[in-house]
Short mmCIF file of C-alpha atoms (C1' of nucleotides) in Angstrom, two decimals:
data_model
loop_
_atom_site.label_atom_id
_atom_site.label_comp_id
_atom_site.label_asym_id
_atom_site.label_seq_id
_atom_site.Cartn_x
_atom_site.Cartn_y
_atom_site.Cartn_z
CA MET A 1 -2.80 4.00 1.13
CA PRO A 2 0.59 4.75 -0.29
CA GLU A 3 0.94 2.84 -3.55
CA LEU A 4 3.91 2.77 -5.88
CA PRO A 5 3.72 6.45 -6.99
CA GLU A 6 3.39 7.73 -3.42
CA VAL A 7 6.25 5.56 -2.17
CA GLU A 8 8.38 6.74 -5.08
CA THR A 9 7.59 10.34 -4.15
CA VAL A 10 8.46 9.72 -0.51
CA LYS A 11 11.72 8.09 -1.56
CA GLU A 12 12.77 11.01 -3.74
CA SER A 13 11.83 13.57 -1.11
CA LEU A 14 13.68 11.71 1.61
CA LYS A 15 16.76 11.47 -0.58
CA THR A 16 16.96 15.24 -0.88
CA LEU A 17 16.43 15.62 2.86
CA ILE A 18 18.47 13.00 4.69
CA LEU A 19 21.03 11.34 2.40
CA GLY A 20 24.46 11.33 4.02
CA LYS A 21 23.18 11.77 7.58
CA THR A 22 24.55 9.63 10.40
CA ILE A 23 22.31 7.99 12.99
CA HIS A 24 23.10 8.94 16.56
CA HIS A 25 20.45 6.74 18.16
CA VAL A 26 16.98 5.35 17.51
CA ASP A 27 13.98 5.56 19.83
CA ILE A 28 11.28 2.91 19.41
CA LEU A 29 8.02 3.84 21.07
CA TYR A 30 5.90 1.02 19.66
CA GLU A 31 7.79 -2.16 18.96
CA GLY A 32 5.08 -3.80 16.86
CA ILE A 33 6.48 -1.86 13.89
CA ILE A 34 9.82 -3.68 14.19
CA HIS A 35 9.93 -7.14 12.66
CA GLY A 36 12.61 -9.83 12.62
CA THR A 37 14.68 -8.61 15.56
CA THR A 38 14.17 -7.19 19.02
CA LYS A 39 13.79 -3.45 19.27
CA ASP A 40 17.01 -3.24 21.26
CA TYR A 41 19.01 -4.99 18.56
CA PHE A 42 17.32 -2.86 15.89
CA SER A 43 18.33 0.38 17.62
CA LYS A 44 21.83 -0.77 18.45
CA ARG A 45 22.53 -2.03 14.94
CA LEU A 46 21.65 1.33 13.40
CA GLU A 47 23.85 3.47 15.66
CA ASN A 48 26.59 5.29 13.76
CA GLU A 49 25.25 4.08 10.41
CA ILE A 50 25.42 6.55 7.51
CA LEU A 51 22.53 6.72 5.04
CA MET A 52 24.08 6.07 1.63
CA ASP A 53 21.01 5.66 -0.59
CA ILE A 54 17.28 5.00 -0.61
CA GLY A 55 15.70 2.49 -2.98
CA ARG A 56 12.22 1.20 -3.66
CA PHE A 57 10.57 -1.92 -5.02
CA GLY A 58 6.80 -1.96 -5.32
CA LYS A 59 5.62 -0.34 -2.10
CA PHE A 60 8.76 -1.24 -0.14
CA LEU A 61 11.40 1.35 0.74
CA PHE A 62 15.04 0.33 1.20
CA PHE A 63 17.15 2.61 3.37
CA ARG A 64 20.69 1.61 2.45
CA PHE A 65 23.04 2.45 5.32
CA SER A 66 26.80 1.89 5.34
CA THR A 67 26.65 -1.70 6.60
CA ILE A 68 22.93 -2.56 6.93
CA THR A 69 19.71 -2.06 4.97
CA LEU A 70 16.39 -1.08 6.54
CA ILE A 71 13.26 -2.27 4.74
CA SER A 72 10.22 -0.10 5.45
CA HIS A 73 6.62 -0.68 4.39
CA LEU A 74 4.09 2.08 5.05
CA ARG A 75 1.02 -0.17 4.71
CA MET A 76 -2.10 1.95 5.12
CA GLU A 77 -1.00 5.12 6.83
CA GLY A 78 2.75 5.18 7.43
CA LYS A 79 4.46 8.55 6.93
CA TYR A 80 7.86 10.10 7.51
CA PHE A 81 8.54 13.56 8.87
CA LEU A 82 11.83 15.34 9.37
CA LYS A 83 11.97 17.40 12.55
CA HIS A 84 14.47 18.79 15.01
CA SER A 85 15.44 16.26 17.65
CA PHE A 86 14.27 18.52 20.44
CA GLU A 87 10.70 18.68 19.14
CA LEU A 88 8.16 16.85 21.27
CA ILE A 89 7.02 13.40 20.26
CA ALA A 90 3.78 13.78 18.36
CA LYS A 91 0.86 11.42 18.67
CA HIS A 92 1.33 8.31 16.51
CA GLU A 93 5.07 8.74 16.14
CA HIS A 94 6.42 5.24 16.76
CA VAL A 95 10.04 5.22 15.63
CA ILE A 96 12.43 8.17 15.79
CA PHE A 97 15.81 8.12 14.07
CA HIS A 98 17.98 10.78 15.69
CA PHE A 99 20.80 12.00 13.46
CA THR A 100 24.11 13.43 14.63
CA ASP A 101 23.23 16.83 13.12
CA GLY A 102 20.37 17.44 15.54
CA THR A 103 17.56 16.49 13.17
CA SER A 104 15.37 13.40 13.45
CA LEU A 105 13.34 11.30 11.06
CA ARG A 106 9.98 10.43 12.61
CA TYR A 107 7.91 7.45 11.53
CA HIS A 108 4.25 8.26 12.05
CA ASP A 109 1.55 5.61 11.62
CA THR A 110 -1.96 6.10 12.94
CA ARG A 111 -2.93 2.49 12.53
CA LYS A 112 0.42 0.92 13.42
CA PHE A 113 0.23 -1.43 10.41
CA GLY A 114 3.57 -0.40 8.92
CA THR A 115 6.67 -2.57 9.27
CA MET A 116 10.44 -2.12 9.51
CA GLU A 117 13.01 -4.85 9.25
CA LEU A 118 16.80 -4.98 9.01
CA VAL A 119 18.47 -7.06 6.34
CA GLU A 120 22.07 -7.58 5.27
CA PRO A 121 22.83 -5.38 2.25
CA GLY A 122 21.94 -7.09 -1.00
CA ASN A 123 19.62 -9.59 0.64
CA GLU A 124 16.44 -7.49 0.28
CA PHE A 125 15.11 -9.58 -2.55
CA LEU A 126 15.59 -12.80 -0.59
CA MET A 127 13.06 -11.73 2.03
CA PRO A 128 10.16 -14.19 1.75
CA ASN A 129 7.56 -11.47 1.18
CA ILE A 130 9.64 -9.73 -1.50
CA LEU A 131 11.12 -12.79 -3.17
CA LEU A 132 7.91 -13.78 -4.96
CA MET A 133 6.77 -10.31 -5.96
CA GLY A 134 5.92 -9.69 -9.61
CA PRO A 135 7.59 -7.10 -11.86
CA GLU A 136 6.84 -3.41 -11.57
CA PRO A 137 4.42 -1.96 -14.14
CA PHE A 138 7.12 -0.40 -16.34
CA ASP A 139 9.37 -3.45 -16.26
CA ASN A 140 9.40 -5.06 -19.73
CA GLN A 141 8.75 -8.40 -18.04
CA PHE A 142 5.27 -7.05 -17.33
CA ASN A 143 3.95 -8.16 -20.71
CA LEU A 144 1.25 -10.28 -22.34
CA SER A 145 2.95 -13.65 -22.14
CA TYR A 146 3.95 -13.09 -18.51
CA LEU A 147 0.40 -12.20 -17.49
CA LYS A 148 -1.07 -15.12 -19.40
CA SER A 149 1.33 -17.44 -17.58
CA ARG A 150 0.16 -16.02 -14.26
CA ILE A 151 -3.50 -16.20 -15.22
CA LYS A 152 -3.62 -19.78 -16.46
CA SER A 153 -7.17 -20.92 -15.63
CA SER A 154 -7.67 -18.64 -12.64
CA ILE A 155 -11.18 -17.50 -11.89
CA ARG A 156 -10.13 -14.59 -9.67
CA PRO A 157 -11.62 -11.18 -10.43
CA ILE A 158 -9.13 -9.01 -12.36
CA LYS A 159 -9.24 -6.46 -9.55
CA SER A 160 -7.99 -8.99 -6.97
CA PHE A 161 -5.43 -10.26 -9.46
CA LEU A 162 -3.95 -6.79 -9.96
CA LEU A 163 -3.91 -6.07 -6.23
CA ASP A 164 -1.90 -9.26 -5.68
CA GLN A 165 1.71 -8.08 -5.40
CA ASN A 166 2.92 -11.47 -6.62
CA ASN A 167 1.47 -10.64 -10.05
CA VAL A 168 2.54 -7.01 -10.35
CA SER A 169 4.31 -4.85 -7.77
CA GLY A 170 3.00 -1.56 -6.52
CA LEU A 171 -0.68 -1.32 -7.39
CA GLY A 172 -3.24 -0.61 -4.68
CA ASN A 173 -6.93 0.06 -4.53
CA ILE A 174 -6.90 3.53 -6.06
CA TYR A 175 -4.78 2.84 -9.10
CA VAL A 176 -6.40 -0.50 -9.87
CA ASP A 177 -9.78 1.24 -10.09
CA GLU A 178 -8.27 3.82 -12.44
CA VAL A 179 -6.50 1.20 -14.57
CA LEU A 180 -9.66 -0.86 -15.04
CA PHE A 181 -11.67 2.22 -15.94
CA LEU A 182 -9.16 3.24 -18.60
CA SER A 183 -9.14 -0.35 -19.85
CA ARG A 184 -12.95 -0.45 -19.92
CA VAL A 185 -12.85 -3.75 -18.04
CA HIS A 186 -15.28 -4.65 -15.26
CA PRO A 187 -13.32 -5.36 -12.04
CA GLU A 188 -15.20 -8.63 -11.41
CA THR A 189 -14.19 -10.10 -14.77
CA GLN A 190 -12.61 -13.49 -14.15
CA VAL A 191 -9.04 -13.29 -15.41
CA LYS A 192 -9.31 -16.48 -17.49
CA ASN A 193 -12.02 -14.75 -19.55
CA LEU A 194 -9.87 -11.75 -20.51
CA SER A 195 -8.97 -11.51 -24.19
CA ASP A 196 -5.41 -10.78 -25.28
CA SER A 197 -6.44 -7.31 -26.35
CA GLU A 198 -7.99 -6.63 -22.95
CA ILE A 199 -4.82 -7.78 -21.21
CA LEU A 200 -2.75 -5.55 -23.48
CA LYS A 201 -5.07 -2.66 -22.71
CA ILE A 202 -4.62 -3.31 -19.00
CA ILE A 203 -0.83 -3.27 -19.39
CA ASP A 204 -0.96 0.03 -21.29
CA SER A 205 -3.35 1.61 -18.82
CA THR A 206 -1.29 0.47 -15.85
CA GLN A 207 1.85 2.05 -17.25
CA ALA A 208 0.02 5.22 -18.20
CA VAL A 209 -1.63 5.62 -14.80
CA ILE A 210 1.49 4.86 -12.77
CA ASN A 211 3.77 7.05 -14.87
CA LYS A 212 1.37 9.97 -14.74
CA ALA A 213 0.88 9.55 -10.99
CA ILE A 214 4.64 9.54 -10.37
CA GLU A 215 4.97 12.65 -12.52
CA LEU A 216 2.37 14.39 -10.39
CA GLY A 217 3.84 13.31 -7.06
CA GLY A 218 1.17 10.75 -6.21
CA THR A 219 -2.36 11.15 -4.95
CA THR A 220 -3.19 13.22 -1.90
CA ILE A 221 -6.28 11.98 -0.11
CA ARG A 222 -6.83 11.24 3.52
CA SER A 223 -3.78 9.83 5.24
CA TYR A 224 -1.20 10.49 2.57
CA LEU A 225 -1.89 14.19 3.12
CA SER A 226 1.15 16.25 4.00
CA SER A 227 3.67 13.52 4.73
CA LEU A 228 6.97 15.42 4.55
CA GLY A 229 4.93 18.35 3.36
CA ILE A 230 4.27 16.54 0.11
CA THR A 231 1.11 17.34 -1.76
CA GLY A 232 0.51 15.02 -4.68
CA ARG A 233 -1.61 16.21 -7.56
CA PHE A 234 -2.91 12.99 -9.11
CA GLN A 235 -6.17 13.26 -7.17
CA ASN A 236 -7.21 15.79 -9.81
CA GLU A 237 -6.76 13.09 -12.45
CA LEU A 238 -8.90 10.43 -10.78
CA ASN A 239 -11.65 9.29 -13.13
CA VAL A 240 -13.55 6.92 -10.88
CA HIS A 241 -11.96 6.44 -7.47
CA LEU A 242 -13.96 8.24 -4.75
CA ARG A 243 -16.24 9.71 -7.46
CA ALA A 244 -19.45 7.85 -6.64
CA LEU A 245 -22.53 9.59 -8.11
CA LYS A 246 -20.40 11.97 -10.14
CA PRO A 247 -20.75 11.76 -13.94
CA CYS A 248 -18.38 9.54 -15.90
CA ILE A 249 -16.00 11.74 -17.92
CA ILE A 250 -16.67 9.61 -21.00
CA CYS A 251 -20.43 9.01 -20.98
CA ASN A 252 -21.91 11.02 -18.10
CA THR A 253 -23.34 7.93 -16.39
CA PRO A 254 -23.02 8.35 -12.61
CA ILE A 255 -20.06 6.43 -11.17
CA ILE A 256 -21.13 3.71 -8.75
CA LYS A 257 -19.42 2.05 -5.83
CA ILE A 258 -19.47 -1.72 -5.51
CA LYS A 259 -17.54 -4.27 -3.49
CA VAL A 260 -15.04 -6.60 -5.15
CA GLY A 261 -13.09 -9.10 -3.10
CA GLY A 262 -14.10 -7.14 -0.03
CA ARG A 263 -12.64 -3.89 -1.33
CA GLY A 264 -14.56 -0.72 -2.09
CA THR A 265 -14.51 -0.36 -5.88
CA TYR A 266 -15.57 2.47 -8.16
CA ILE A 267 -16.71 1.89 -11.73
CA CYS A 268 -18.66 3.42 -14.56
CA PRO A 269 -21.46 0.89 -15.11
CA THR A 270 -21.72 1.91 -18.76
CA CYS A 271 -18.05 1.99 -19.78
CA GLN A 272 -17.14 -1.09 -17.75
CA LYS A 273 -19.69 -3.68 -18.76
CA ARG A 274 -19.57 -7.11 -17.22
CA LYS A 275 -18.78 -9.76 -19.81
CA GLY A 276 -21.36 -12.32 -20.90
"C1'" DA B 1 -23.36 6.35 19.85
"C1'" DA B 2 -22.46 1.78 18.12
"C1'" DG B 3 -21.13 -0.13 14.05
"C1'" DG B 4 -19.37 -0.24 9.52
"C1'" DG B 5 -15.85 1.55 6.43
"C1'" DT B 6 -10.78 2.83 5.36
"C1'" DG B 7 -5.55 3.11 1.19
"C1'" DT B 8 -2.29 -3.22 2.98
"C1'" DT B 9 -0.67 -7.53 3.84
"C1'" DG B 10 -0.27 -12.27 5.24
"C1'" DA B 11 -2.13 -15.89 8.05
"C1'" DA B 12 -6.06 -18.69 8.67
"C1'" DA B 13 -10.04 -20.78 7.04
"C1'" DG B 14 -12.83 -22.64 3.56
"C1'" DG C 1 -3.56 -25.47 -4.43
"C1'" DC C 2 -6.56 -21.71 -4.97
"C1'" DT C 3 -9.58 -18.19 -3.16
"C1'" DT C 4 -11.86 -15.68 0.39
"C1'" DT C 5 -12.06 -13.89 5.04
"C1'" DC C 6 -10.10 -11.90 8.92
"C1'" DA C 7 -6.92 -9.64 12.08
"C1'" DA C 8 -3.48 -6.15 13.12
"C1'" DC C 9 -5.12 -0.78 14.79
"C1'" DA C 10 -7.11 4.02 15.09
"C1'" DC C 11 -10.15 7.12 13.37
"C1'" DC C 12 -14.11 8.96 10.61
"C1'" DC C 13 -18.72 8.92 9.31
"C1'" DT C 14 -23.44 8.01 9.82
#
DNA sequence: AAGGGTGTTGAAAG
DNA sequence: GCTTTCAACACCCT
């Protein structure tokens, strides 16, 4: 579930906790998480590396060590915990970074969907999956003419379009539902049918939602709960997501749940009318 | 208690 | 080429 605001929150929390630490060794308990190299090479390459900085692009985290960068994607349920090295391995802990100071960073992922990959410093944005990603919501390249160039004559539903990281980086299911509610746009609207003013409204709403969510430390529901002891507060701001049958805050119509592009989707059927 | 749903992504299929 | 479906996996809910 972690989307841009949650990953940003994780990044900032990790920076206060582990910046400057040196890796003693790495234990890999489930190698499916490690991509691009063997688990042995991965572990070996990280030994003695010092964590200099942590960056983020979209939902990707970049752990910048002295001579190598680790790219981490949490996918659905990835989480990090900082523990003492002597603590027992908990269920679903798949990668453990042991630091020289006796602490350890534990990567926990119930569904094992998350990924980690090493890349030479500075080459993050050349990775095939990152290379083609669109701008982040608050990037000034995320504007009307850019979106129109991406839309062309596409018939995709706007919800699928916004979830596509190659159009805009960092949005996931929760925030797209919120953005479209604020924009009063039905998620199944084909993007080629959006007016300029609707696109502008979507840009505004995206920036508003993401900025507010970052401010509040993300959204705490289900699996994002208590990673690093973080409790986000944006869940109190959700207008539609997970609010099926509850009254719309604008018009009191009960929120309904539909399926768009195979994804569970929450809308107000009154505020978000289908076009035509 | 078996089966469908879950916040993501990319490969495969249409 | 564009769009949709499915698989990776574990757990929760009905």
